[in-house]
Short mmCIF file of C-alpha atoms and ligand atoms in Angstrom, two decimals:
data_model
loop_
_atom_site.label_atom_id
_atom_site.label_comp_id
_atom_site.label_asym_id
_atom_site.label_seq_id
_atom_site.Cartn_x
_atom_site.Cartn_y
_atom_site.Cartn_z
CA MET Y 493 -4.66 1.00 26.30
CA LYS Y 494 -4.57 -1.55 23.45
CA VAL Y 495 -5.55 -0.64 19.90
CA ILE Y 496 -5.66 -3.58 17.48
CA VAL Y 497 -4.98 -2.79 13.82
CA LEU Y 498 -6.67 -5.76 12.17
CA PHE Y 499 -6.17 -6.15 8.42
CA TYR Y 500 -6.27 -8.33 5.37
CA SER Y 501 -3.99 -7.52 2.47
CA MET Y 502 -3.41 -9.46 -0.73
CA TYR Y 503 -0.78 -7.32 -2.50
CA GLY Y 504 0.56 -5.15 0.35
CA HIS Y 505 -1.38 -1.87 -0.08
CA ILE Y 506 -3.51 -2.35 3.02
CA TYR Y 507 -0.49 -3.64 4.92
CA ARG Y 508 1.41 -0.40 4.15
CA MET Y 509 -1.61 1.63 5.24
CA ALA Y 510 -1.88 -0.51 8.40
CA GLU Y 511 1.72 0.31 9.29
CA ALA Y 512 0.93 4.00 9.02
CA VAL Y 513 -2.25 3.65 11.09
CA SER Y 514 -0.19 1.85 13.69
CA GLU Y 515 2.39 4.69 13.73
CA GLY Y 516 -0.43 7.15 14.38
CA VAL Y 517 -1.72 5.08 17.29
CA GLN Y 518 1.74 5.03 18.86
CA GLU Y 519 1.85 8.83 18.85
CA VAL Y 520 -0.73 8.85 21.67
CA GLY Y 521 0.76 8.47 25.13
CA GLY Y 522 -0.26 5.25 26.84
CA ALA Y 523 -1.55 3.66 23.62
CA VAL Y 524 -0.10 0.41 22.40
CA SER Y 525 -0.72 -0.60 18.77
CA VAL Y 526 -1.05 -4.31 18.06
CA MET Y 527 -0.93 -5.35 14.39
CA ARG Y 528 -2.90 -8.47 13.53
CA ARG Y 529 -4.04 -10.25 10.37
CA VAL Y 530 -7.23 -12.15 9.68
CA PRO Y 531 -6.75 -15.69 8.44
CA GLU Y 532 -6.28 -16.37 4.75
CA THR Y 533 -9.12 -18.38 3.23
CA LEU Y 534 -7.76 -18.89 -0.27
CA SER Y 535 -5.60 -21.89 -1.23
CA GLY Y 536 -1.96 -21.52 -2.18
CA GLU Y 537 -2.90 -22.52 -5.72
CA ILE Y 538 -5.43 -19.67 -6.02
CA LEU Y 539 -3.04 -17.16 -4.41
CA THR Y 540 -0.33 -18.19 -6.89
CA LYS Y 541 -2.73 -17.64 -9.79
CA MET Y 542 -3.61 -14.25 -8.33
CA GLY Y 543 0.09 -13.31 -8.08
CA ALA Y 544 -0.13 -12.68 -4.33
CA ILE Y 545 2.50 -15.04 -2.91
CA GLN Y 546 5.50 -12.69 -3.09
CA ALA Y 547 3.67 -9.67 -1.73
CA GLN Y 548 2.18 -11.59 1.22
CA LYS Y 549 5.66 -12.71 2.36
CA ALA Y 550 6.26 -9.15 3.63
CA PHE Y 551 3.66 -9.53 6.38
CA ALA Y 552 3.58 -13.27 6.87
CA ASP Y 553 5.11 -12.82 10.33
CA VAL Y 554 2.22 -10.62 11.55
CA PRO Y 555 0.25 -12.92 13.89
CA VAL Y 556 -3.29 -13.95 13.06
CA CYS Y 557 -5.79 -12.38 15.45
CA THR Y 558 -7.70 -14.56 17.93
CA LEU Y 559 -11.22 -13.79 19.06
CA ASP Y 560 -10.06 -13.44 22.69
CA GLU Y 561 -7.52 -10.84 21.63
CA LEU Y 562 -10.11 -8.91 19.66
CA GLY Y 563 -12.47 -8.87 22.64
CA SER Y 564 -9.72 -7.53 24.90
CA ALA Y 565 -8.91 -4.52 22.72
CA ASP Y 566 -9.89 -1.00 23.72
CA ALA Y 567 -10.29 -0.03 20.08
CA VAL Y 568 -10.05 -1.80 16.75
CA ILE Y 569 -9.05 -0.26 13.44
CA PHE Y 570 -9.95 -2.54 10.54
CA GLY Y 571 -8.24 -2.52 7.15
CA THR Y 572 -9.70 -4.27 4.11
CA PRO Y 573 -9.25 -4.09 0.36
CA THR Y 574 -12.41 -3.48 -1.65
CA ARG Y 575 -14.09 -6.50 -3.21
CA PHE Y 576 -16.92 -5.43 -5.54
CA GLY Y 577 -17.56 -2.44 -3.25
CA ASN Y 578 -17.54 -4.47 -0.05
CA MET Y 579 -15.05 -5.78 2.46
CA CYS Y 580 -13.02 -8.81 1.39
CA GLY Y 581 -14.28 -12.34 2.13
CA GLN Y 582 -11.36 -13.06 4.50
CA MET Y 583 -12.44 -10.21 6.75
CA ARG Y 584 -16.12 -11.13 6.42
CA GLN Y 585 -15.41 -14.70 7.46
CA PHE Y 586 -13.43 -13.54 10.48
CA LEU Y 587 -16.21 -11.17 11.53
CA ASP Y 588 -18.78 -13.89 11.03
CA ALA Y 589 -16.99 -15.87 13.74
CA THR Y 590 -17.39 -13.10 16.34
CA GLY Y 591 -20.81 -14.28 17.54
CA LYS Y 592 -19.44 -14.94 21.03
CA LEU Y 593 -18.10 -11.37 21.29
CA TRP Y 594 -21.50 -10.10 20.11
CA ALA Y 595 -23.28 -12.24 22.69
CA ASP Y 596 -20.89 -11.23 25.50
CA GLY Y 597 -20.97 -7.57 24.53
CA SER Y 598 -17.18 -7.59 24.57
CA LEU Y 599 -16.88 -4.78 21.98
CA VAL Y 600 -19.77 -2.65 23.18
CA GLY Y 601 -18.70 0.97 23.75
CA LYS Y 602 -15.31 0.46 22.13
CA VAL Y 603 -14.11 2.47 19.19
CA GLY Y 604 -14.23 0.86 15.74
CA SER Y 605 -12.81 2.45 12.62
CA VAL Y 606 -12.16 1.31 9.02
CA PHE Y 607 -9.68 2.06 6.21
CA THR Y 608 -9.58 0.59 2.73
CA SER Y 609 -7.99 0.30 -0.71
CA SER Y 610 -9.33 -0.15 -4.22
CA ASN Y 611 -7.84 -0.32 -7.68
CA THR Y 612 -9.89 2.52 -9.14
CA GLN Y 613 -10.66 5.95 -7.81
CA HIS Y 614 -14.42 5.40 -7.66
CA GLY Y 615 -14.31 1.63 -7.29
CA GLY Y 616 -16.19 1.47 -4.01
CA GLN Y 617 -14.05 2.87 -1.20
CA GLU Y 618 -16.90 4.68 0.50
CA SER Y 619 -19.32 1.75 0.12
CA THR Y 620 -16.74 -0.62 1.51
CA ILE Y 621 -16.18 1.47 4.65
CA LEU Y 622 -19.84 2.36 5.20
CA SER Y 623 -21.10 -1.18 4.73
CA PHE Y 624 -18.36 -2.38 7.14
CA HIS Y 625 -19.77 0.02 9.69
CA LEU Y 626 -23.03 -1.96 9.79
CA THR Y 627 -21.24 -4.90 11.38
CA LEU Y 628 -19.50 -2.63 13.87
CA PHE Y 629 -22.87 -1.14 14.88
CA HIS Y 630 -24.15 -4.65 15.57
CA LEU Y 631 -21.14 -5.32 17.77
CA GLY Y 632 -21.96 -2.15 19.68
CA MET Y 633 -18.89 -0.21 18.64
CA ILE Y 634 -18.55 3.57 18.50
CA ILE Y 635 -17.76 4.45 14.88
CA VAL Y 636 -14.91 6.86 14.21
CA GLY Y 637 -13.87 8.07 10.74
CA LEU Y 638 -11.39 10.57 9.38
CA PRO Y 639 -12.55 14.10 10.23
CA TYR Y 640 -11.97 17.03 7.91
CA SER Y 641 -9.41 18.28 10.39
CA PHE Y 642 -7.22 16.02 8.29
CA GLN Y 643 -7.14 18.61 5.54
CA GLY Y 644 -5.30 16.34 3.09
CA GLN Y 645 -8.60 14.80 2.11
CA THR Y 646 -9.64 18.02 0.39
CA ARG Y 647 -6.62 18.11 -1.92
CA MET Y 648 -7.28 18.76 -5.63
CA ASP Y 649 -3.68 18.96 -6.80
CA GLU Y 650 -3.22 15.18 -6.92
CA ILE Y 651 -5.34 12.07 -7.04
CA THR Y 652 -5.78 10.82 -3.48
CA GLY Y 653 -7.79 8.48 -1.31
CA GLY Y 654 -9.26 9.55 1.99
CA SER Y 655 -12.81 10.60 2.92
CA PRO Y 656 -14.67 11.49 6.12
CA TYR Y 657 -15.41 7.75 6.43
CA GLY Y 658 -11.79 6.72 6.64
CA ALA Y 659 -8.35 6.65 5.08
CA SER Y 660 -7.91 4.88 1.76
CA THR Y 661 -5.50 4.34 -1.06
CA ILE Y 662 -5.94 3.88 -4.79
CA ALA Y 663 -3.81 0.98 -5.96
CA GLY Y 664 -4.18 1.57 -9.70
CA PRO Y 665 -5.70 -0.73 -12.33
CA LYS Y 666 -2.82 -3.21 -12.04
CA GLY Y 667 -2.10 -2.56 -8.38
CA GLN Y 668 1.07 -0.74 -9.41
CA ARG Y 669 0.58 2.33 -7.22
CA MET Y 670 1.58 2.15 -3.53
CA PRO Y 671 0.02 4.53 -0.96
CA SER Y 672 1.05 8.14 -1.48
CA GLU Y 673 2.46 10.38 1.24
CA ASN Y 674 -0.96 12.06 1.57
CA GLU Y 675 -2.75 8.73 1.94
CA LEU Y 676 -0.22 7.53 4.52
CA ALA Y 677 -0.67 10.82 6.43
CA ALA Y 678 -4.45 10.14 6.43
CA ALA Y 679 -3.81 6.68 7.86
CA ARG Y 680 -1.54 8.08 10.58
CA PHE Y 681 -4.13 10.73 11.38
CA GLN Y 682 -6.87 8.11 11.68
CA GLY Y 683 -4.73 5.96 13.97
CA LYS Y 684 -3.91 8.89 16.21
CA HIS Y 685 -7.53 10.10 16.21
CA VAL Y 686 -8.92 6.72 17.22
CA ALA Y 687 -6.33 6.24 19.97
CA THR Y 688 -7.01 9.73 21.32
CA ILE Y 689 -10.77 9.09 21.54
CA ALA Y 690 -10.25 5.62 22.99
CA SER Y 691 -7.99 6.97 25.70
CA LYS Y 692 -10.62 9.58 26.63
CA LEU Y 693 -13.23 6.84 26.88
CA ALA Y 694 -10.87 4.68 28.97
CA GLY Y 695 -10.15 7.62 31.30
C1 FMN A 498 -12.27 -10.28 -6.44
C2 FMN A 498 -11.80 -8.86 -6.46
C3 FMN A 498 -12.71 -7.83 -6.47
C4 FMN A 498 -12.29 -6.51 -6.51
N1 FMN A 498 -13.22 -5.50 -6.54
C5 FMN A 498 -12.79 -4.24 -6.70
C6 FMN A 498 -13.75 -3.19 -6.81
O1 FMN A 498 -14.96 -3.37 -6.69
N2 FMN A 498 -13.29 -1.92 -7.03
C7 FMN A 498 -11.93 -1.66 -7.16
O2 FMN A 498 -11.59 -0.51 -7.41
N3 FMN A 498 -11.01 -2.62 -6.99
C8 FMN A 498 -11.41 -3.91 -6.74
N4 FMN A 498 -10.50 -4.89 -6.59
C9 FMN A 498 -9.07 -4.53 -6.44
C10 FMN A 498 -8.65 -4.60 -4.99
O3 FMN A 498 -9.42 -3.75 -4.18
C11 FMN A 498 -7.14 -4.25 -4.83
O4 FMN A 498 -6.42 -5.36 -5.35
C12 FMN A 498 -6.77 -4.02 -3.40
O5 FMN A 498 -7.36 -2.81 -2.93
C13 FMN A 498 -5.27 -3.88 -3.18
O6 FMN A 498 -5.02 -3.89 -1.78
P1 FMN A 498 -4.08 -5.03 -1.19
O7 FMN A 498 -2.76 -4.94 -1.91
O8 FMN A 498 -3.90 -4.66 0.27
O9 FMN A 498 -4.71 -6.37 -1.31
C14 FMN A 498 -10.90 -6.22 -6.50
C15 FMN A 498 -9.98 -7.28 -6.48
C16 FMN A 498 -10.42 -8.58 -6.45
C17 FMN A 498 -9.42 -9.69 -6.41
#
């Protein structure tokens, strides 16, 4: 059973979360996690101005996803940074090229799930995940979030991402904060949860 963890990351926060999601998927017997990126759409000049070049080197070797690959997955877990309360343009552009998968019904009945990252605590994590779900509904996917059985999302002793809609991390106003242990635990939980449900559907 193949679970694709499909992400875009500019400064590495979503990549770190994607690694944890992938670890969670691998905890489920028979599940194989496949990490994939969506293509970059910004020029090297713009990425340099945005200070993203160095951070992106860490995951430059993760292959870019093809549409055929996406269609062959049993489940897909999408990771995107927040952009003005929505998914990033790179992810949007990739999804806007999935018309053939939509027409073929390749993703109908398969599990789809989303995790995210934002700079500020209330900077649009929930809106990013929930608006992402609209596209997954159109593709016919079964939406899975992060249930409250992951109790770390109720923590009040520290600032943390994570909601019933999906795992998330708060990068800080300058992107200086990397995912906390609690946020990584949420990501692992979500990966394991999706793979468990997908394996039940496959059986
Ligand atoms: C154009 C743009 C728009 C952004 N919009 C938001 C926003 O609405 N709310 C927020 O908290 N952070 C916002 N951010 C910050 C990003 O979400 C943050 O850099 C990202 O989550 C870090 O994840 P990454 O390292 O995986 O790219 C924005 C960043 C850019 C470049």
